[in-house]
Amino acid sequence: MPFSNRFRSCLFFAIIFFMLTSLSVASSKLSVSPVNPRLLKNSPLQFTALLNGEVADGPVKWSSSNPAVATIDGGGKATLLSIGVTTITATLGRQQGSTVLTVTTATNPVFSAQPSNTDVSAVIDVGGGIRVQLLDNLGGPLPGQNIAVSIGTNPPGTGTLSGTLTQATDATGTATFPDLKIDWLGKGYTLVASANPISGPVSGTSAAFNELRVGDPCLGPDMPACSSACADTDNDGLNDAWEIAGGVDLNGDGKITDSFHDVLLPGADPNKPDIYLKYDFMVAPTHSHQPPARAFDQMKSMFAAHGITLHVLAPAAGIPEHQVTTLDPNATSACAGTDFITMQQLRAENFGNLRPAYHYMVFAHVSTTPHDGTRVAACPNDALCDAKPAATATGGSEILGDDSIVSFGAFVDSNTQIGIELWASTMMHELGHNFGLVHGSLADPASSPEKCLVKKPNYISVMNFTYQVASIIPAAAPGGITLIACTTDADCGPPTVTSGRCSTPNTCFCTDDLGPVPLNPAGNNVCYRPDYAEDNLLNLNETTLNENVGVGGPSTLDDIVWYWNAGGTLPGPSNGSPIDWNNDGFISDLTGCIIPVPPGIGFPPPYCPDVDDNGTNSDQMDTTADWTQSSGKFIHLNFQFQCTAGFQNDAPGASPAPSGATLTPSAAVHEISFDWARQHHILHPPRLVSISVSPGCSSDPKPVAAGQLGSVRVALLGAPNFDVTQVDTSSLALHGAKAISVAIGDVNADGWPDLVATFATSDIKLHPRASVARVTGWLKNGLAFIGEDKIRVVPSLALDDASCRK
């Protein structure tokens, strides 16, 4: 073949090959997958380059037009950084492919079907349930996302949400919650819907709604007996709805179920007063302040004797001891020391939800101030008496409140045995303050000093300091001074009384079932209740003591009365018997007597004793009976602590006093100290001793020339349980006379030393018709004693039988 033909032939094939190759390249296409994705920020995303629908073979280069929205690495893995739009491009040789990436973020979920007001514990259902929708920022639905619902605003702080609390969104981005419930009433609840998509957590809050009380509104805690809308038949501060249901419906579901949702009141009776008391006691490594169960048994017996049931809720174990426990929520270390705790703190830690119905008593080491007394000056004054608290106070309490403290730290530190009576009387004393009682008779003016440090003899109550510590010990017989030995609870328990004394016979009666006592419409007929250590049977207003009336109680009862005279405590006759208030040895009507006795003027009356030791002639001897009832209601005991304005101070964050709270606010009051009781010889009941007055005839009452020149000897007879060498001789007194000499000897030859004290008869103040002489004093340990002997007052021993002067 000629060369030119071969050249033309080769050229032709080359052109054909080029044309075929160019046609192949022009027909291929590079694309990016996925196409135009729309994903949440932070979502994982892998791009792939496709050549004619197949994964491209060869080095592909990747790029993002807006790196702030998303970046992409060399392998096609994108990182979604923020909401926006960017173009992702793949390059293969001279070919390119691209797609648009939209980055979104989830917005806060929205309640598309809001909760509405619902009864407590009922399903919150607005027609198919609560619905929540989750969308992205462009308004698109986010399916397959889990949404959890919880309580947002929880008005009482104790409501619990139940039901299926987590649901997944459907294709429209909606999650439905068909069975949600809340178990506590409250106004202004909200629900919070929370989701955690990959773009970050989001949440939304529902509209506010209320959980509504079910059933009787009187069953709730905001409706105590002080509310006029809720009946309280027995006037015990617990409305009838509470007592019939057996509890306070705290959560508002109309039922009394458990101690978390409700305050349980076991044994409540709407027709009989009930008092509920929760107590705690402190413990230390070396000792415990746990009160004996018998003390509570005696308290229960006391209340039962007056038709009241005391319910006591005991703790399972003790609580850690702090040196000082105080009622003052603003206490500082300057007053209370470095180791103190407030009752508000103890309530928060130990009292639970008992606040609407229970009193709280804590048995602590020391109340208010350290036992060394060094910080007393830095403490606030007593709210009632404007005086500093005692360093070894036996306790502290709110007046018309529900908090009280019993503090026997001084006794515990000294390993002193604490008698059941001291426990019971002090517990009753502090609880009495909660009921509105003070240290003096409520008949006293508000400014009366007796309200602070009471020595008023005819206020026979453990609220009176005279009787709180030493108690009132029953005598063996009415009118006597021989005490009953309390070896069992029955010995010193309340006597059984099946009938009472009335000023007009047969117009009233007392029953042994201790039900309400009917009274004459005129109010002048009195029935009496049996009594115990802190009993007060006084039903007479004695503005100027009538010694013939005594304390106004029936002679059938066997209470001995301890009363103040000449700086000491003296025992007097039992209730219903006359009392020698002025210690002149004679019973007289003191109406119109003069207070005090003018200097230099002797007896006989009409001169009155300064029975409350205030040195003035303003002694007011009117008094009140703690347990007095009228028309079935206690006159002086107010059990409605829930209705006091001070109730709001019981615990941090406590709600204001309920509607109808018009009573005086609670005020903390400080108490008698053991030191004071010891110094005033009332730490223990006085001891009864035997005495013998001489000279005198053994067969006749001994003659005493009271107010005349001369002397009289009194022998204090020693015994196995009475060591006369322990007598504080400076304390000896015989009707106003002090001992001018003392001697020790066995005057009755019984082998036991006796103490013979000589008194100047000119200093003795005895009524001319007195028949008993009384010697008083105390031992070196502060224990008071008393002895009596029969005597007769004579104008002169010279006129008496000579045989009686030997």
PDB file of C-alpha atoms in Angstrom, residues 318-496:
ATOM      1  CA  GLY A 318     -32.425   8.980 120.317  1.00  0.00           C
ATOM      2  CA  ILE A 319     -30.968  11.940 118.465  1.00  0.00           C
ATOM      3  CA  PRO A 320     -27.421  13.343 118.866  1.00  0.00           C
ATOM      4  CA  GLU A 321     -26.962  15.578 121.880  1.00  0.00           C
ATOM      5  CA  HIS A 322     -26.203  19.273 121.595  1.00  0.00           C
ATOM      6  CA  GLN A 323     -25.230  21.101 124.732  1.00  0.00           C
ATOM      7  CA  VAL A 324     -27.935  23.720 124.234  1.00  0.00           C
ATOM      8  CA  THR A 325     -31.380  23.402 122.678  1.00  0.00           C
ATOM      9  CA  THR A 326     -33.253  26.646 122.177  1.00  0.00           C
ATOM     10  CA  LEU A 327     -36.663  27.898 121.117  1.00  0.00           C
ATOM     11  CA  ASP A 328     -35.044  31.031 119.682  1.00  0.00           C
ATOM     12  CA  PRO A 329     -34.732  30.677 115.886  1.00  0.00           C
ATOM     13  CA  ASN A 330     -32.266  33.582 115.908  1.00  0.00           C
ATOM     14  CA  ALA A 331     -30.008  32.178 118.616  1.00  0.00           C
ATOM     15  CA  THR A 332     -26.346  33.144 118.498  1.00  0.00           C
ATOM     16  CA  SER A 333     -23.208  31.591 119.920  1.00  0.00           C
ATOM     17  CA  ALA A 334     -22.834  34.603 122.207  1.00  0.00           C
ATOM     18  CA  CYS A 335     -25.803  33.337 124.201  1.00  0.00           C
ATOM     19  CA  ALA A 336     -26.113  29.649 123.355  1.00  0.00           C
ATOM     20  CA  GLY A 337     -22.454  28.680 122.948  1.00  0.00           C
ATOM     21  CA  THR A 338     -20.848  26.922 120.033  1.00  0.00           C
ATOM     22  CA  ASP A 339     -22.808  23.678 120.301  1.00  0.00           C
ATOM     23  CA  PHE A 340     -26.490  24.528 120.055  1.00  0.00           C
ATOM     24  CA  ILE A 341     -29.468  23.624 117.947  1.00  0.00           C
ATOM     25  CA  THR A 342     -32.853  25.277 117.532  1.00  0.00           C
ATOM     26  CA  MET A 343     -36.236  23.634 117.781  1.00  0.00           C
ATOM     27  CA  GLN A 344     -36.847  24.732 114.192  1.00  0.00           C
ATOM     28  CA  GLN A 345     -33.819  22.704 113.086  1.00  0.00           C
ATOM     29  CA  LEU A 346     -34.911  19.703 115.118  1.00  0.00           C
ATOM     30  CA  ARG A 347     -38.363  19.887 113.569  1.00  0.00           C
ATOM     31  CA  ALA A 348     -36.888  19.908 110.081  1.00  0.00           C
ATOM     32  CA  GLU A 349     -34.762  16.864 110.906  1.00  0.00           C
ATOM     33  CA  ASN A 350     -37.110  14.758 113.002  1.00  0.00           C
ATOM     34  CA  PHE A 351     -40.712  15.972 113.050  1.00  0.00           C
ATOM     35  CA  GLY A 352     -41.857  14.938 109.599  1.00  0.00           C
ATOM     36  CA  ASN A 353     -45.279  16.201 108.533  1.00  0.00           C
ATOM     37  CA  LEU A 354     -46.881  16.126 111.999  1.00  0.00           C
ATOM     38  CA  ARG A 355     -47.086  19.887 112.314  1.00  0.00           C
ATOM     39  CA  PRO A 356     -50.862  20.358 111.840  1.00  0.00           C
ATOM     40  CA  ALA A 357     -51.858  18.303 114.864  1.00  0.00           C
ATOM     41  CA  TYR A 358     -48.933  17.369 117.126  1.00  0.00           C
ATOM     42  CA  HIS A 359     -47.046  19.083 119.925  1.00  0.00           C
ATOM     43  CA  TYR A 360     -43.273  18.589 119.882  1.00  0.00           C
ATOM     44  CA  MET A 361     -41.273  18.006 123.070  1.00  0.00           C
ATOM     45  CA  VAL A 362     -37.516  17.486 123.110  1.00  0.00           C
ATOM     46  CA  PHE A 363     -35.674  16.064 126.109  1.00  0.00           C
ATOM     47  CA  ALA A 364     -32.363  17.863 125.919  1.00  0.00           C
ATOM     48  CA  HIS A 365     -29.246  18.579 127.945  1.00  0.00           C
ATOM     49  CA  VAL A 366     -29.652  22.300 128.531  1.00  0.00           C
ATOM     50  CA  SER A 367     -32.241  24.745 127.261  1.00  0.00           C
ATOM     51  CA  THR A 368     -31.432  28.299 126.173  1.00  0.00           C
ATOM     52  CA  THR A 369     -28.087  28.834 127.909  1.00  0.00           C
ATOM     53  CA  PRO A 370     -24.942  26.826 128.714  1.00  0.00           C
ATOM     54  CA  HIS A 371     -24.990  25.156 132.094  1.00  0.00           C
ATOM     55  CA  ASP A 372     -22.035  27.215 133.309  1.00  0.00           C
ATOM     56  CA  GLY A 373     -24.111  30.367 133.058  1.00  0.00           C
ATOM     57  CA  THR A 374     -21.280  32.466 131.643  1.00  0.00           C
ATOM     58  CA  ARG A 375     -23.245  33.578 128.609  1.00  0.00           C
ATOM     59  CA  VAL A 376     -26.505  34.464 130.303  1.00  0.00           C
ATOM     60  CA  ALA A 377     -25.862  38.206 129.966  1.00  0.00           C
ATOM     61  CA  ALA A 378     -25.740  37.879 126.174  1.00  0.00           C
ATOM     62  CA  CYS A 379     -29.119  36.147 126.015  1.00  0.00           C
ATOM     63  CA  PRO A 380     -32.402  37.911 125.288  1.00  0.00           C
ATOM     64  CA  ASN A 381     -34.742  38.565 128.171  1.00  0.00           C
ATOM     65  CA  ASP A 382     -37.642  36.294 128.915  1.00  0.00           C
ATOM     66  CA  ALA A 383     -40.511  37.398 126.677  1.00  0.00           C
ATOM     67  CA  LEU A 384     -43.010  37.268 129.517  1.00  0.00           C
ATOM     68  CA  CYS A 385     -41.017  38.471 132.513  1.00  0.00           C
ATOM     69  CA  ASP A 386     -38.355  40.680 130.914  1.00  0.00           C
ATOM     70  CA  ALA A 387     -35.707  38.779 132.833  1.00  0.00           C
ATOM     71  CA  LYS A 388     -32.643  36.761 131.921  1.00  0.00           C
ATOM     72  CA  PRO A 389     -33.053  32.982 131.697  1.00  0.00           C
ATOM     73  CA  ALA A 390     -31.755  30.702 134.404  1.00  0.00           C
ATOM     74  CA  ALA A 391     -28.591  28.841 133.501  1.00  0.00           C
ATOM     75  CA  THR A 392     -29.811  25.428 134.706  1.00  0.00           C
ATOM     76  CA  ALA A 393     -33.425  25.842 133.650  1.00  0.00           C
ATOM     77  CA  THR A 394     -35.540  22.709 133.729  1.00  0.00           C
ATOM     78  CA  GLY A 395     -36.896  23.531 130.292  1.00  0.00           C
ATOM     79  CA  GLY A 396     -38.559  26.069 128.080  1.00  0.00           C
ATOM     80  CA  SER A 397     -41.817  26.311 126.214  1.00  0.00           C
ATOM     81  CA  GLU A 398     -44.020  28.383 123.951  1.00  0.00           C
ATOM     82  CA  ILE A 399     -47.102  29.957 125.426  1.00  0.00           C
ATOM     83  CA  LEU A 400     -50.055  29.108 123.194  1.00  0.00           C
ATOM     84  CA  GLY A 401     -47.737  27.148 120.950  1.00  0.00           C
ATOM     85  CA  ASP A 402     -46.591  23.594 120.331  1.00  0.00           C
ATOM     86  CA  ASP A 403     -42.845  23.466 121.060  1.00  0.00           C
ATOM     87  CA  SER A 404     -41.369  22.631 124.462  1.00  0.00           C
ATOM     88  CA  ILE A 405     -38.074  21.506 125.943  1.00  0.00           C
ATOM     89  CA  VAL A 406     -37.362  19.481 129.083  1.00  0.00           C
ATOM     90  CA  SER A 407     -33.711  19.857 130.111  1.00  0.00           C
ATOM     91  CA  PHE A 408     -32.410  17.831 133.042  1.00  0.00           C
ATOM     92  CA  GLY A 409     -28.748  18.207 132.085  1.00  0.00           C
ATOM     93  CA  ALA A 410     -27.773  19.420 135.556  1.00  0.00           C
ATOM     94  CA  PHE A 411     -29.229  16.260 137.090  1.00  0.00           C
ATOM     95  CA  VAL A 412     -27.788  13.976 134.423  1.00  0.00           C
ATOM     96  CA  ASP A 413     -24.300  15.470 134.819  1.00  0.00           C
ATOM     97  CA  SER A 414     -24.357  14.817 138.552  1.00  0.00           C
ATOM     98  CA  ASN A 415     -25.803  11.297 138.126  1.00  0.00           C
ATOM     99  CA  THR A 416     -28.772  12.310 140.270  1.00  0.00           C
ATOM    100  CA  GLN A 417     -31.691   9.928 140.278  1.00  0.00           C
ATOM    101  CA  ILE A 418     -34.677  11.648 138.690  1.00  0.00           C
ATOM    102  CA  GLY A 419     -37.974  10.559 140.184  1.00  0.00           C
ATOM    103  CA  ILE A 420     -41.018   9.732 138.107  1.00  0.00           C
ATOM    104  CA  GLU A 421     -42.896  12.614 139.743  1.00  0.00           C
ATOM    105  CA  LEU A 422     -40.228  15.144 138.693  1.00  0.00           C
ATOM    106  CA  TRP A 423     -40.336  13.869 135.126  1.00  0.00           C
ATOM    107  CA  ALA A 424     -44.132  13.911 134.993  1.00  0.00           C
ATOM    108  CA  SER A 425     -44.645  17.279 136.690  1.00  0.00           C
ATOM    109  CA  THR A 426     -42.043  19.047 134.534  1.00  0.00           C
ATOM    110  CA  MET A 427     -43.460  17.542 131.355  1.00  0.00           C
ATOM    111  CA  MET A 428     -46.932  18.675 132.429  1.00  0.00           C
ATOM    112  CA  HIS A 429     -45.548  22.124 133.260  1.00  0.00           C
ATOM    113  CA  GLU A 430     -44.079  22.648 129.797  1.00  0.00           C
ATOM    114  CA  LEU A 431     -47.146  21.254 128.062  1.00  0.00           C
ATOM    115  CA  GLY A 432     -49.266  23.561 130.198  1.00  0.00           C
ATOM    116  CA  HIS A 433     -47.547  26.575 128.634  1.00  0.00           C
ATOM    117  CA  ASN A 434     -48.569  25.285 125.206  1.00  0.00           C
ATOM    118  CA  PHE A 435     -52.155  25.406 126.433  1.00  0.00           C
ATOM    119  CA  GLY A 436     -51.800  29.045 127.459  1.00  0.00           C
ATOM    120  CA  LEU A 437     -51.067  28.612 131.178  1.00  0.00           C
ATOM    121  CA  VAL A 438     -48.361  30.728 132.806  1.00  0.00           C
ATOM    122  CA  HIS A 439     -46.482  30.581 136.092  1.00  0.00           C
ATOM    123  CA  GLY A 440     -49.172  32.442 137.973  1.00  0.00           C
ATOM    124  CA  SER A 441     -52.890  32.197 138.198  1.00  0.00           C
ATOM    125  CA  LEU A 442     -54.599  33.541 135.108  1.00  0.00           C
ATOM    126  CA  ALA A 443     -56.635  35.673 137.510  1.00  0.00           C
ATOM    127  CA  ASP A 444     -53.534  37.799 138.104  1.00  0.00           C
ATOM    128  CA  PRO A 445     -53.055  41.025 136.127  1.00  0.00           C
ATOM    129  CA  ALA A 446     -50.835  40.720 133.071  1.00  0.00           C
ATOM    130  CA  SER A 447     -48.177  42.793 134.849  1.00  0.00           C
ATOM    131  CA  SER A 448     -48.214  40.661 137.978  1.00  0.00           C
ATOM    132  CA  PRO A 449     -44.766  39.487 139.107  1.00  0.00           C
ATOM    133  CA  GLU A 450     -46.340  36.177 140.070  1.00  0.00           C
ATOM    134  CA  LYS A 451     -46.387  35.307 136.388  1.00  0.00           C
ATOM    135  CA  CYS A 452     -42.585  35.075 136.487  1.00  0.00           C
ATOM    136  CA  LEU A 453     -41.525  33.514 139.762  1.00  0.00           C
ATOM    137  CA  VAL A 454     -44.639  32.249 141.452  1.00  0.00           C
ATOM    138  CA  LYS A 455     -44.915  31.494 145.130  1.00  0.00           C
ATOM    139  CA  LYS A 456     -48.628  32.020 145.406  1.00  0.00           C
ATOM    140  CA  PRO A 457     -49.806  29.341 147.826  1.00  0.00           C
ATOM    141  CA  ASN A 458     -53.344  28.979 146.583  1.00  0.00           C
ATOM    142  CA  TYR A 459     -52.398  28.417 142.937  1.00  0.00           C
ATOM    143  CA  ILE A 460     -52.067  24.661 143.358  1.00  0.00           C
ATOM    144  CA  SER A 461     -50.616  23.662 140.024  1.00  0.00           C
ATOM    145  CA  VAL A 462     -47.346  22.432 138.582  1.00  0.00           C
ATOM    146  CA  MET A 463     -47.385  25.691 136.634  1.00  0.00           C
ATOM    147  CA  ASN A 464     -46.475  27.246 139.990  1.00  0.00           C
ATOM    148  CA  PHE A 465     -42.735  26.833 140.599  1.00  0.00           C
ATOM    149  CA  THR A 466     -43.502  25.869 144.179  1.00  0.00           C
ATOM    150  CA  TYR A 467     -45.155  22.683 142.989  1.00  0.00           C
ATOM    151  CA  GLN A 468     -43.404  21.943 139.699  1.00  0.00           C
ATOM    152  CA  VAL A 469     -40.226  20.385 141.076  1.00  0.00           C
ATOM    153  CA  ALA A 470     -41.304  19.021 144.444  1.00  0.00           C
ATOM    154  CA  SER A 471     -44.818  18.208 143.212  1.00  0.00           C
ATOM    155  CA  ILE A 472     -47.857  17.831 145.413  1.00  0.00           C
ATOM    156  CA  ILE A 473     -47.566  14.551 147.244  1.00  0.00           C
ATOM    157  CA  PRO A 474     -50.813  13.021 148.552  1.00  0.00           C
ATOM    158  CA  ALA A 475     -51.203  12.855 152.312  1.00  0.00           C
ATOM    159  CA  ALA A 476     -52.189   9.728 154.172  1.00  0.00           C
ATOM    160  CA  ALA A 477     -55.405  11.354 155.404  1.00  0.00           C
ATOM    161  CA  PRO A 478     -57.289  14.597 154.829  1.00  0.00           C
ATOM    162  CA  GLY A 479     -55.948  17.379 157.019  1.00  0.00           C
ATOM    163  CA  GLY A 480     -52.748  15.505 157.844  1.00  0.00           C
ATOM    164  CA  ILE A 481     -49.079  16.006 157.036  1.00  0.00           C
ATOM    165  CA  THR A 482     -48.064  12.347 156.851  1.00  0.00           C
ATOM    166  CA  LEU A 483     -47.193  11.642 153.225  1.00  0.00           C
ATOM    167  CA  ILE A 484     -48.030   8.584 151.205  1.00  0.00           C
ATOM    168  CA  ALA A 485     -44.948   6.671 150.103  1.00  0.00           C
ATOM    169  CA  CYS A 486     -45.207   6.396 146.317  1.00  0.00           C
ATOM    170  CA  THR A 487     -43.919   2.892 145.816  1.00  0.00           C
ATOM    171  CA  THR A 488     -46.256   2.175 142.920  1.00  0.00           C
ATOM    172  CA  ASP A 489     -48.079   4.302 140.404  1.00  0.00           C
ATOM    173  CA  ALA A 490     -51.363   3.443 142.102  1.00  0.00           C
ATOM    174  CA  ASP A 491     -50.170   4.991 145.367  1.00  0.00           C
ATOM    175  CA  CYS A 492     -49.888   8.440 143.859  1.00  0.00           C
ATOM    176  CA  GLY A 493     -52.365   8.154 141.056  1.00  0.00           C
ATOM    177  CA  PRO A 494     -55.669  10.009 140.942  1.00  0.00           C
ATOM    178  CA  PRO A 495     -58.230   8.763 143.438  1.00  0.00           C
ATOM    179  CA  THR A 496     -61.544   7.452 142.220  1.00  0.00           C
TER     180      THR A 496
END
